[in-house]
Short mmCIF file of C-alpha atoms and ligand atoms in Angstrom, two decimals:
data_model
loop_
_atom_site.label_atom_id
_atom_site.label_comp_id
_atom_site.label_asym_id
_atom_site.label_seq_id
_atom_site.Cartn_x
_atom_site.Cartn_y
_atom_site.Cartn_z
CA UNK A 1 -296.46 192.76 -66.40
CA UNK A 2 -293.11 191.12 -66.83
CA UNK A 3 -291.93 189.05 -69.25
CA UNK A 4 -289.34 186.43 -67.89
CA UNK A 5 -287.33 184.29 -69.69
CA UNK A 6 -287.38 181.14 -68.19
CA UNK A 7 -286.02 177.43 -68.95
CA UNK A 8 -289.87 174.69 -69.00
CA UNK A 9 -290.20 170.92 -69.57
CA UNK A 10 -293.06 170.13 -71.92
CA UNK A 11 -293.70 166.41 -70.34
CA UNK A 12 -292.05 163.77 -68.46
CA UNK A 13 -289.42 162.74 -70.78
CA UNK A 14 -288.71 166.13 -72.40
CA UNK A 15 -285.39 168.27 -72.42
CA UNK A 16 -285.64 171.27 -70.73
CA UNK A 17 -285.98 174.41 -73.61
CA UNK A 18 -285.62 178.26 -73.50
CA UNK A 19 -289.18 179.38 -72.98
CA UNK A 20 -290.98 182.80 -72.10
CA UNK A 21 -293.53 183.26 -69.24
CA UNK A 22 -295.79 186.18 -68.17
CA UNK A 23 -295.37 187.34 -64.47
CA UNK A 24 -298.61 188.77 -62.95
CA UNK A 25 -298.63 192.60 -63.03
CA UNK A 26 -297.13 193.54 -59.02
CA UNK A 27 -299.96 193.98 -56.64
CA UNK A 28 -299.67 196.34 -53.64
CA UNK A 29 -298.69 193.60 -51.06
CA UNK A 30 -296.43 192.05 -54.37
CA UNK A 31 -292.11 192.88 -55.02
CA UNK A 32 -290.79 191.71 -58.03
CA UNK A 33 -287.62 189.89 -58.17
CA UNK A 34 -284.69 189.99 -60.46
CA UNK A 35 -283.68 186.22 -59.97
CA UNK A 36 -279.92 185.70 -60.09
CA UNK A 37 -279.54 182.03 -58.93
CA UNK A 38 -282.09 178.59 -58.19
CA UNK A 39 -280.75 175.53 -57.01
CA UNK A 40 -281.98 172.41 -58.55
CA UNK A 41 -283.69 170.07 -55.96
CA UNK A 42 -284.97 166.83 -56.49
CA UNK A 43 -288.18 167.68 -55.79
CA UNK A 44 -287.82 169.72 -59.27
CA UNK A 45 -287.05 165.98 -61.14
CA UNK A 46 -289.99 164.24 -59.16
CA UNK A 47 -292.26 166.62 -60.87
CA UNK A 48 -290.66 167.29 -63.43
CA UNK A 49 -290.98 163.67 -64.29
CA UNK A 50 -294.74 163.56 -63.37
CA UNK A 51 -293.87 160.92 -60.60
CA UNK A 52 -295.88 162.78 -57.92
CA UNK A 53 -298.79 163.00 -59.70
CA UNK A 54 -300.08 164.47 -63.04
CA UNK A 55 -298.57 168.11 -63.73
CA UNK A 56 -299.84 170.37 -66.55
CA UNK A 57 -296.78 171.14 -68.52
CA UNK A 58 -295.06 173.50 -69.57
CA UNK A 59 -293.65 173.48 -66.61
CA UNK A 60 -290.57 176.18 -64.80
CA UNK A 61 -289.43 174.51 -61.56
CA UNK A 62 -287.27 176.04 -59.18
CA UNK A 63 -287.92 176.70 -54.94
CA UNK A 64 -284.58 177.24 -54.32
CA UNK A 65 -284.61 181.41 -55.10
CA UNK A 66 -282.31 183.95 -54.16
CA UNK A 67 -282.40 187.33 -56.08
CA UNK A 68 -283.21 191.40 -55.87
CA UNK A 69 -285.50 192.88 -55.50
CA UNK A 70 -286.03 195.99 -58.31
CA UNK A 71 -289.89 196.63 -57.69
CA UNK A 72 -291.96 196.77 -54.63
CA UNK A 73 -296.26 197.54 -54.66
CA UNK A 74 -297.64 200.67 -52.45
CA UNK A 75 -298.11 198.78 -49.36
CA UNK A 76 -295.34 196.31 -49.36
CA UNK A 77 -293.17 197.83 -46.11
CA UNK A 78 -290.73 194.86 -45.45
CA UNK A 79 -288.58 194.97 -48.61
CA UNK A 80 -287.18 198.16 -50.63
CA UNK A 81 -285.47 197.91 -54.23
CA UNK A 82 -282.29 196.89 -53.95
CA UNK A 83 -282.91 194.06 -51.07
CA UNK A 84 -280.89 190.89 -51.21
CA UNK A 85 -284.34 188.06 -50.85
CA UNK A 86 -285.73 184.80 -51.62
CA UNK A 87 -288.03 182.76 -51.81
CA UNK A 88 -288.54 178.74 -51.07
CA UNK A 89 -291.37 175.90 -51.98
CA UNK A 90 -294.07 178.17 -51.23
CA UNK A 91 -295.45 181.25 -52.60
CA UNK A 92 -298.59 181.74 -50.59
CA UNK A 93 -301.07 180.14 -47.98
CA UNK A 94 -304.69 181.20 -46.58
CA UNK A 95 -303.46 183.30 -43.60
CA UNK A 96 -306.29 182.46 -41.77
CA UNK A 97 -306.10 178.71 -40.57
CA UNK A 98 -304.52 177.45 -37.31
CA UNK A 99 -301.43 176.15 -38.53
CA UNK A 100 -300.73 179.21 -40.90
CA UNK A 101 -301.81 181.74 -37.94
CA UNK A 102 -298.87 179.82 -35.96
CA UNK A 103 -296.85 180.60 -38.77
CA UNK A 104 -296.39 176.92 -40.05
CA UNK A 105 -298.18 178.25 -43.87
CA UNK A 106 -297.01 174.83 -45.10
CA UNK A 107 -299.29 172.64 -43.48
CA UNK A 108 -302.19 175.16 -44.00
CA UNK A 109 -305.42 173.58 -43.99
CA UNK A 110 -306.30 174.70 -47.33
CA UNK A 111 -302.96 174.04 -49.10
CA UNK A 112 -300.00 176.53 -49.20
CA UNK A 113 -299.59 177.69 -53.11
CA UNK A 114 -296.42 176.12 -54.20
CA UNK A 115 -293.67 177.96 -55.79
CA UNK A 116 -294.56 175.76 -59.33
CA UNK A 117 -296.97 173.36 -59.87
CA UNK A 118 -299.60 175.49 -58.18
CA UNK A 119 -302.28 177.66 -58.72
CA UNK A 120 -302.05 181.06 -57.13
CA UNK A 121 -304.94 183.13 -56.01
CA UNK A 122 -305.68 184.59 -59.30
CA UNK A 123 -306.27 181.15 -60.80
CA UNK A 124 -303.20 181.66 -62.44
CA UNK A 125 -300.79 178.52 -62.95
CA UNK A 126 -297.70 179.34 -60.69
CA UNK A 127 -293.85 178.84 -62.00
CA UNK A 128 -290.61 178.56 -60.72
CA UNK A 129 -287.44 179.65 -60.28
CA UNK A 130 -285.30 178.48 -63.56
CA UNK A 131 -285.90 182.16 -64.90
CA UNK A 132 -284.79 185.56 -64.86
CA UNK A 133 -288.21 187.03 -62.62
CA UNK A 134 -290.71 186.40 -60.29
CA UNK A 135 -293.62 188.31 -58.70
CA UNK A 136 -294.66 187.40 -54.77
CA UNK A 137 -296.44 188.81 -51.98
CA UNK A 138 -294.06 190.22 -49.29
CA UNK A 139 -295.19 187.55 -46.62
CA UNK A 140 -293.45 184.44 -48.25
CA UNK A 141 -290.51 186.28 -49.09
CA UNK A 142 -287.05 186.30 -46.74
CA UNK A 143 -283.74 188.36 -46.39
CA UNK A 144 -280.33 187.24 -47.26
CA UNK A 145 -278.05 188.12 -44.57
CA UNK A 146 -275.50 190.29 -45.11
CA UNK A 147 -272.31 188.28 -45.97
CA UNK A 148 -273.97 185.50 -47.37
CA UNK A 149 -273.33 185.20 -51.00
CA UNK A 150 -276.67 184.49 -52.99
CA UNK A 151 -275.66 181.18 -55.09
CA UNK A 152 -274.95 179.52 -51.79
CA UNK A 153 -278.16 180.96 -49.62
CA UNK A 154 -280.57 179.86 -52.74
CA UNK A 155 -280.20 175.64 -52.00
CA UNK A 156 -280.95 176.99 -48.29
CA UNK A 157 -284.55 177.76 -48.94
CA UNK A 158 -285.66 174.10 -49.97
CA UNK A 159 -282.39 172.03 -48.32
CA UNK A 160 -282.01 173.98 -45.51
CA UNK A 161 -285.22 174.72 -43.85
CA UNK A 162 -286.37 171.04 -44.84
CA UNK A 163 -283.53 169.46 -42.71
CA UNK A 164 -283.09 172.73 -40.21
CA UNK A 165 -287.22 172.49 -38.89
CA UNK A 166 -287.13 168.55 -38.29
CA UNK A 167 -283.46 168.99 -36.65
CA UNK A 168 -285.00 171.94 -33.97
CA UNK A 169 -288.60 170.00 -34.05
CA UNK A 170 -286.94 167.11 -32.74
CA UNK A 171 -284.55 168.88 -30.70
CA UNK A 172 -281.34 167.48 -32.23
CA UNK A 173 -278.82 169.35 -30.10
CA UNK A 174 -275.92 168.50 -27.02
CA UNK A 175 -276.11 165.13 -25.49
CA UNK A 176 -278.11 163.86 -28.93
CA UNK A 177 -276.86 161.08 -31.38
CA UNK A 178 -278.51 162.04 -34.93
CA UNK A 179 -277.95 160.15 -38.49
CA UNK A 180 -278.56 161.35 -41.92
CA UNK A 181 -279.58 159.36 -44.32
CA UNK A 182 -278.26 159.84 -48.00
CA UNK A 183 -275.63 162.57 -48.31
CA UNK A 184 -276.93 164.81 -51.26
CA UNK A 185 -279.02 168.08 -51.43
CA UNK A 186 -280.57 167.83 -48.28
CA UNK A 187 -278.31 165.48 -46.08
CA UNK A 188 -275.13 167.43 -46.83
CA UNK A 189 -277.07 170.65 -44.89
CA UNK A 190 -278.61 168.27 -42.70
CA UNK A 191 -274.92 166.95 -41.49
CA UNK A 192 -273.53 170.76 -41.22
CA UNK A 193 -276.74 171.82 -39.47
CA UNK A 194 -277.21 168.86 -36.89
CA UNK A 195 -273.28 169.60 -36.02
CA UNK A 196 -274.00 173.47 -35.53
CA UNK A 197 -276.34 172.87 -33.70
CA UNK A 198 -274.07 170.36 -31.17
CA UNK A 199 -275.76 167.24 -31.99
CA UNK A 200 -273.38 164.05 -32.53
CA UNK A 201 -273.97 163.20 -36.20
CA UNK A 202 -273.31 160.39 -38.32
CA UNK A 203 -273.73 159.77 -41.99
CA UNK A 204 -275.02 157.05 -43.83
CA UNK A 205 -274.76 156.67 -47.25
CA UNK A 206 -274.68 154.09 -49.33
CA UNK A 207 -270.87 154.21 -50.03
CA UNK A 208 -267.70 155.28 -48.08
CA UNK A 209 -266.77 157.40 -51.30
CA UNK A 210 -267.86 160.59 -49.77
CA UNK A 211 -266.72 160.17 -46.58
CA UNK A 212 -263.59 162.43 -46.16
CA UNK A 213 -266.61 165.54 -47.35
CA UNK A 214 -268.90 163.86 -44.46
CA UNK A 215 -266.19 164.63 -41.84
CA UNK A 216 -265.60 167.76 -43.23
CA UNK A 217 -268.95 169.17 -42.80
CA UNK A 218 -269.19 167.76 -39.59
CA UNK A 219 -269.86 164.34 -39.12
CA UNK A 220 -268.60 162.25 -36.14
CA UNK A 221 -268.98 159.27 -38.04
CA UNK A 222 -269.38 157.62 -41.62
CA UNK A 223 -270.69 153.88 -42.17
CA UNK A 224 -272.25 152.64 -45.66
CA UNK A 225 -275.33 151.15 -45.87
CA UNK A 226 -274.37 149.07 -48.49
CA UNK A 227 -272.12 147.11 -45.91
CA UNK A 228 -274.85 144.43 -43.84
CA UNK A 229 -272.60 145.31 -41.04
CA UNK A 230 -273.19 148.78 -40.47
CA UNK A 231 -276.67 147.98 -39.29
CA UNK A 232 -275.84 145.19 -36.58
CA UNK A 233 -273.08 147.93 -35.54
CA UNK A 234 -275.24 150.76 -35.04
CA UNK A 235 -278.02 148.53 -33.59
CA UNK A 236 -280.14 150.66 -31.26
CA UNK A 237 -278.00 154.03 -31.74
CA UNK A 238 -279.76 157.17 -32.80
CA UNK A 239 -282.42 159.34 -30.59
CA UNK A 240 -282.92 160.72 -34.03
CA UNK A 241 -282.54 159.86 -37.46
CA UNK A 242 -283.72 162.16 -40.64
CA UNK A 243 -284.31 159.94 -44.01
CA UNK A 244 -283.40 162.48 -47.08
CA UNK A 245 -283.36 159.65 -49.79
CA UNK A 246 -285.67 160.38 -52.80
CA UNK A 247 -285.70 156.21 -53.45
CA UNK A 248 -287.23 153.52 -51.41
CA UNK A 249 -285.61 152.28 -48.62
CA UNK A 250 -285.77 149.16 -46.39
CA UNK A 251 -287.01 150.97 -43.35
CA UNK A 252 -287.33 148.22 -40.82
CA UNK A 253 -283.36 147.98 -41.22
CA UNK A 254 -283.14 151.67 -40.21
CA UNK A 255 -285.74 151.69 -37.37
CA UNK A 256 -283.24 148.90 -36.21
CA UNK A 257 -280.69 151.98 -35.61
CA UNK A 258 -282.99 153.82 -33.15
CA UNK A 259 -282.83 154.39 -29.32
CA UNK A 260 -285.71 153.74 -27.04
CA UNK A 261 -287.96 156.83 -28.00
CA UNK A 262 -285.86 157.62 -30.69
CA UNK A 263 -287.53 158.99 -34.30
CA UNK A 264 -287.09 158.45 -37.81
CA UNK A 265 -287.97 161.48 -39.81
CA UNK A 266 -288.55 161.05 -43.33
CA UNK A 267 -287.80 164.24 -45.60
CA UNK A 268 -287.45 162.03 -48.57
CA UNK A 269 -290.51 161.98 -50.64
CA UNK A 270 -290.02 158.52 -52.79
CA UNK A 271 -293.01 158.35 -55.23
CA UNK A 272 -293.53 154.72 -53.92
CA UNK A 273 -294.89 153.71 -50.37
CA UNK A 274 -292.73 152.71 -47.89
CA UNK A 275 -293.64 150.04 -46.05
CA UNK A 276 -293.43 149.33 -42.14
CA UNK A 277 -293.22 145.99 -40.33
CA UNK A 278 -295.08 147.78 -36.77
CA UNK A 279 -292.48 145.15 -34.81
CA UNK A 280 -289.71 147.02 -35.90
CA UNK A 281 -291.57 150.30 -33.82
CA UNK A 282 -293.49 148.83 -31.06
CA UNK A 283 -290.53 146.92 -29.55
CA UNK A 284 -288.38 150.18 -28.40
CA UNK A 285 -291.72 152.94 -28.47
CA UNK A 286 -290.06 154.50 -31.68
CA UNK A 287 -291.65 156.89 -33.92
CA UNK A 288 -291.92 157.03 -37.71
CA UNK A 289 -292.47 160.81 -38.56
CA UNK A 290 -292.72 162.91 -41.33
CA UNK A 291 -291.75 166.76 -42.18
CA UNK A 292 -292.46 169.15 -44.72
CA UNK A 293 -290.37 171.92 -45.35
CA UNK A 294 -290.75 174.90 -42.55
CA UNK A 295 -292.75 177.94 -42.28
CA UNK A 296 -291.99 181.51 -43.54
CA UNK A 297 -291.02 182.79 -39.95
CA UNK A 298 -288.68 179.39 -39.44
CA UNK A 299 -286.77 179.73 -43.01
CA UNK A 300 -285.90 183.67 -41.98
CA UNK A 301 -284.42 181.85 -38.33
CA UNK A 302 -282.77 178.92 -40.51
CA UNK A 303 -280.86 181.68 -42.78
CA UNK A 304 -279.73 183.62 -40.08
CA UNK A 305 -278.48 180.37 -38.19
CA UNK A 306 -276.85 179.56 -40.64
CA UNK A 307 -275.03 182.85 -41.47
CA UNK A 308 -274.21 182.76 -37.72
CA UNK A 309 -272.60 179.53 -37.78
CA UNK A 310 -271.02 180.37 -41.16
CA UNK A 311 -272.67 177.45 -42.72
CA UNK A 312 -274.01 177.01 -46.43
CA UNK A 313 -274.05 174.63 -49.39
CA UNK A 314 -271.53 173.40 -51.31
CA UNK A 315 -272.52 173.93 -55.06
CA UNK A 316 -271.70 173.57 -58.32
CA UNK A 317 -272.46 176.62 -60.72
CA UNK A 318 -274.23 175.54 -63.83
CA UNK A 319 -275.80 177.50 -67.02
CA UNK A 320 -279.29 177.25 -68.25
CA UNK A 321 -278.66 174.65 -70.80
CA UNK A 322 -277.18 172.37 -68.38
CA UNK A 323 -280.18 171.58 -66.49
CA UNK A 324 -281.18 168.11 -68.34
CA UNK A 325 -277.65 166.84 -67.40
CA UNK A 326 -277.37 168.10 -64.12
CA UNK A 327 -280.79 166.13 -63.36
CA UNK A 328 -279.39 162.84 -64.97
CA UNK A 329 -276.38 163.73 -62.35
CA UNK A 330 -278.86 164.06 -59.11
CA UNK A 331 -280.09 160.69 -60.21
CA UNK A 332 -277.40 159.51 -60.27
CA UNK A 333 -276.30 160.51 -57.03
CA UNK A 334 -273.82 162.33 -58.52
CA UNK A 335 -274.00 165.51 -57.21
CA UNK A 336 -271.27 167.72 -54.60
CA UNK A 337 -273.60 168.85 -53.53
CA UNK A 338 -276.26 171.13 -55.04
CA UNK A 339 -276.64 172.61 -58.38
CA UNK A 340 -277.42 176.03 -58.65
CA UNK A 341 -278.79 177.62 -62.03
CA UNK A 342 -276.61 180.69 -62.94
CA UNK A 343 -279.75 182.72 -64.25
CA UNK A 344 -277.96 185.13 -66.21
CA UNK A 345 -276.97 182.51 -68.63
CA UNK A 346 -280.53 182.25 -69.46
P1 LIG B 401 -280.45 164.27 -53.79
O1 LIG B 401 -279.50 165.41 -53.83
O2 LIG B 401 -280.62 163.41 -54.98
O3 LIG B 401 -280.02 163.37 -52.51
C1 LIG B 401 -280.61 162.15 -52.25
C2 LIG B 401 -279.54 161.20 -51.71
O4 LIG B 401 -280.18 159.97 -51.38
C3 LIG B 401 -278.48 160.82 -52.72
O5 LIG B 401 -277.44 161.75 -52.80
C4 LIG B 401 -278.01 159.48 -52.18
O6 LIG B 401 -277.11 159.73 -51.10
C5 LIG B 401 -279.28 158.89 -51.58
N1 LIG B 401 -279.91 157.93 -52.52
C6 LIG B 401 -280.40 158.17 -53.76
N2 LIG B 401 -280.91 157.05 -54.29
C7 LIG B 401 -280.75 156.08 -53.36
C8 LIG B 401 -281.09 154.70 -53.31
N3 LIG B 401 -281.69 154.09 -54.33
N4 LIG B 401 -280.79 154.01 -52.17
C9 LIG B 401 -280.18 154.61 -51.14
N5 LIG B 401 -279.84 155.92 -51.14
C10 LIG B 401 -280.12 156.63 -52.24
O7 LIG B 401 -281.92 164.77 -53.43
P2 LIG B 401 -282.39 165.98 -52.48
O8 LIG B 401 -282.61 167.17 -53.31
O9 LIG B 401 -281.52 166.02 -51.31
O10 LIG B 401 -283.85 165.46 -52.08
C11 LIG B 401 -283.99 164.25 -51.37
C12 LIG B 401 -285.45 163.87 -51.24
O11 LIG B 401 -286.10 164.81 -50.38
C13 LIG B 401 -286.24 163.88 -52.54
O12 LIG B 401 -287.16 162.80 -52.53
C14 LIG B 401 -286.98 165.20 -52.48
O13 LIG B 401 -288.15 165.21 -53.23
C15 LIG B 401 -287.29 165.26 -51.01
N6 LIG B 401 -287.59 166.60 -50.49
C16 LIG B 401 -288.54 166.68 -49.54
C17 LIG B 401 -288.84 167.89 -48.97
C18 LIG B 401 -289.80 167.98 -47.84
O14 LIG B 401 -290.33 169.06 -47.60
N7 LIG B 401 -290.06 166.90 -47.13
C19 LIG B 401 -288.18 169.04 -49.42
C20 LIG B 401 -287.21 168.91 -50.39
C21 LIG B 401 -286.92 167.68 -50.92
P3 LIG B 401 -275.79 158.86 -50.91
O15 LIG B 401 -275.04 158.98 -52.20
O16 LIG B 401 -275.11 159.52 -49.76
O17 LIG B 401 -276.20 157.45 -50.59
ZN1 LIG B 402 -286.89 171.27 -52.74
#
């Protein structure tokens, strides 16, 4: 057994405090994981904040996980001490069912264990990444590639796969005219993964101020959606168009924005309902979809695209007792453009 030290929320409006949590003794399938960095995602302050539902506190978030590994069980033969890894929303699923047998473990039938929040298959409560160690069966694990530092591959294992498997899914590629919407966490990877993988992109975001970073990471095009304009402009523009904001939008305005066929993907998981006018669908045979993460098999393919194409996060390195103002930050939308824990402030 390993004690970690960790940084837990006690309820909904709590600070974050310095806390200790057990990690379950490794089993033979089980490596352990020094943690050295976990990017803050907004899913973190959704729950955090109890806005998903009720969540028994204390509470460690943290699926954004990159780390070594220092202890492996007898039958574990993917990882060795020593291996650069991490590990993403999940920490487990039934292996049995037909979307975890075609390696998609996050829509398993019975519920994939999440990385926090859950309950693993000891009956144990699971917990996150904001501390120093984590125990987790070798399956839901993935390898760093070589070259890729490990602050900037942990936001890739919530951010990236989230935006990377709706990109491929929807075939986002040459010849393909794809917006984000929102430019934070996940739409910043979204932009530099849509371009890599030759897709025309465009941001929106409610301001211009971030444009010149837009263009940078690869962006075509920049329009604010706080400007009426930019949705008569773009009228009937995008064969695909992946949602990332964590607030409720007007979505009738952006269905507006797609092509005959074309497909709004939402990512972003606002606690509210969105609602749908079905005339803003039926007119042009567009699609209102949703996406979940990506499986264990897709993550491993997302971080070596992205090594590939020399593509990662842009973060900002924060200690353990920054985490309270770093989430008043996300909420803010005031964040370029992930923040990743430095665990061995903890
Ligand atoms: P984030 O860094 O806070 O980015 C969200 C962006 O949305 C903001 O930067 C902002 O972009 C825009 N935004 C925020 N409030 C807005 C408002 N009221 N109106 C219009 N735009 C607004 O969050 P994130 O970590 O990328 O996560 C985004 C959402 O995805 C969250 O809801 C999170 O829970 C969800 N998520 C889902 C999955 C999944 O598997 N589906 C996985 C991870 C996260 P601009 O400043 O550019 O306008
Ligand atoms: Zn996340």
């Amino acid at each position: 057994m390993v004690i970690a030290k960790a940084r837990a929320v006690d309820g909904p409006d709590q600070s974050f405090h310095a806390a200790e949590i057990t990690r379950r003794e490794i089993d033979s399938q089980d490596v352990l994981i020094e943690i050295k960095f976990a990017g803050i995602c907004h899913s973190d302050i959704h729950t955090a904040h109890g806005e998903w539902g009720p969540v028994n506190y204390p509470l460690v978030p943290g699926h954004e996980i990159a780390g070594i590994v220092t202890e492996v069980g007898s039958e574990v033969t993917k990882y060795k001490v020593g291996d650069r890894v991490g590990v993403g929303c999940m920490v487990d699923s039934c292996g049995e069912c037909v979307n975890c047998r075609k390696g998609e473990e996050q829509y398993c039938l019975k519920g994939n264990v999440p990385t926090y929040a859950g309950v693993d298959k000891y009956g144990e409560p699971t917990q996150g990444g904001y501390s120093t160690h984590i125990v987790v069966t070798e399956d839901f694990v993935v390898r760093i590639p070589d070259g890729m530092e490990l602050d900037a591959a942990a936001p890739l294992l919530c951010a990236g796969i989230t935006t990377y498997s709706p990109l491929k899914h929807w075939g986002a590629g040459p010849d393909k005219k794809v917006a984000i919407v929102g430019m934070g966490g996940l739409g910043h990877m979204a932009v530099k993964i849509a371009a890599a993988m030759g897709a025309e992109v465009t941001v929106l975001s409610q301001t211009l101020s971030k444009k010149e970073d837009g263009l940078e990471f690869g962006a075509e095009n920049y329009y604010a959606t706080k400007d009426p304009e930019t949705f008569e402009k773009l009228a009937g523009t995008f064969d695909l168009i992946i949602n990332t904001v964590s607030a409720k939008l007007d979505m009738d305005a952006y269905f507006g924005l797609l092509t005959l066929d074309g497909t709004l993907v939402n990512v972003g998981a606002p606690a509210e309902p969105l609602s749908v006018n079905v005339f803003s669908l039926i007119g042009h045979r567009r699609s209102f979809a949703g996406s979940m993460i990506g499986g264990i098999r897709e993550t491993q393919e997302m971080l070596d695209f992205c090594a590939e194409h020399n593509i990662g996060p842009k973060i900002e390195i924060i200690s353990a007792d920054q985490i309270d103002e770093a989430y008043k930050r996300v909420l803010a939308s005031d964040v370029k453009y992930r923040f990743v824990i430095d665990i061995s402030t903890m």
